[in-house]
Coordinates of C-alpha atoms in Angstrom, one line a residue:
X10 CA -13.9 -16.8 44.7
X11 CA -16.6 -14.4 45.9
X12 CA -16.0 -10.6 45.7
X13 CA -18.1 -7.9 47.4
X14 CA -18.1 -4.4 46.3
X15 CA -17.4 -1.4 48.7
X16 CA -21.1 -0.4 48.2
X17 CA -22.3 -3.8 49.6
X18 CA -19.8 -3.7 52.4
X19 CA -21.0 -0.2 53.4
X20 CA -24.4 -1.5 54.0
X21 CA -23.3 -3.7 56.8
X22 CA -24.5 -3.0 60.3
X23 CA -21.0 -3.3 61.6
X24 CA -17.6 -3.1 59.8
X25 CA -14.6 -4.1 61.9
X26 CA -10.9 -3.7 61.2
X27 CA -8.3 -5.5 63.1
X28 CA -4.8 -4.0 62.7
X29 CA -1.9 -5.5 64.4
X30 CA 1.9 -5.0 64.3
X31 CA 4.4 -2.2 64.3
X32 CA 4.7 -2.3 60.5
X33 CA 1.2 -0.9 60.3
X34 CA 1.9 2.2 62.5
X35 CA 2.9 4.5 59.7
X36 CA -0.1 3.4 57.5
X37 CA -2.6 3.9 60.5
X38 CA -1.1 7.5 61.1
X39 CA -1.6 8.2 57.4
X40 CA -5.1 7.0 57.4
X41 CA -5.9 9.4 60.5
X42 CA -4.2 12.5 59.0
X43 CA -4.9 12.3 55.3
X44 CA -8.2 13.2 53.6
X45 CA -10.0 10.1 52.7
X46 CA -9.9 11.1 48.9
X47 CA -6.2 11.1 49.0
X48 CA -5.7 7.7 50.5
X49 CA -4.1 4.9 48.4
X50 CA -5.8 2.2 50.6
X51 CA -9.3 1.2 49.3
X52 CA -10.3 -0.5 52.6
X53 CA -9.6 2.7 54.7
X54 CA -12.2 4.4 52.7
X55 CA -15.0 1.9 53.5
X56 CA -17.3 2.9 56.5
X57 CA -20.7 1.7 57.6
X58 CA -23.3 4.1 56.1
X59 CA -26.0 3.2 58.7
X60 CA -24.1 1.3 61.3
X61 CA -20.8 1.2 63.1
X62 CA -17.3 1.1 62.0
X63 CA -14.8 -0.2 64.5
X64 CA -11.1 -0.3 64.6
X65 CA -9.2 -2.6 66.9
X66 CA -5.5 -1.9 67.2
X67 CA -2.8 -3.5 69.2
X68 CA -0.2 -1.2 71.0
X69 CA 2.4 -1.7 68.3
X70 CA 0.1 -0.7 65.5
X71 CA -1.3 2.4 67.4
X72 CA 2.2 3.7 68.6
X73 CA 2.0 6.8 66.3
X74 CA -1.5 7.8 67.2

């Protein structure tokens, strides 16, 4: 098993999130409307420091946005 820390991941030129399914809609809304320090989802706090952070969502996941 190989683990990477958030600090290492944040150095990437591009970070891409792929989110699918209706079951993720409430979580995505929470991520978009809650201050990052209050989020219980570690991955949602990771953003590229000097690059691009992309979110790809299907319609079901994005239905509340």
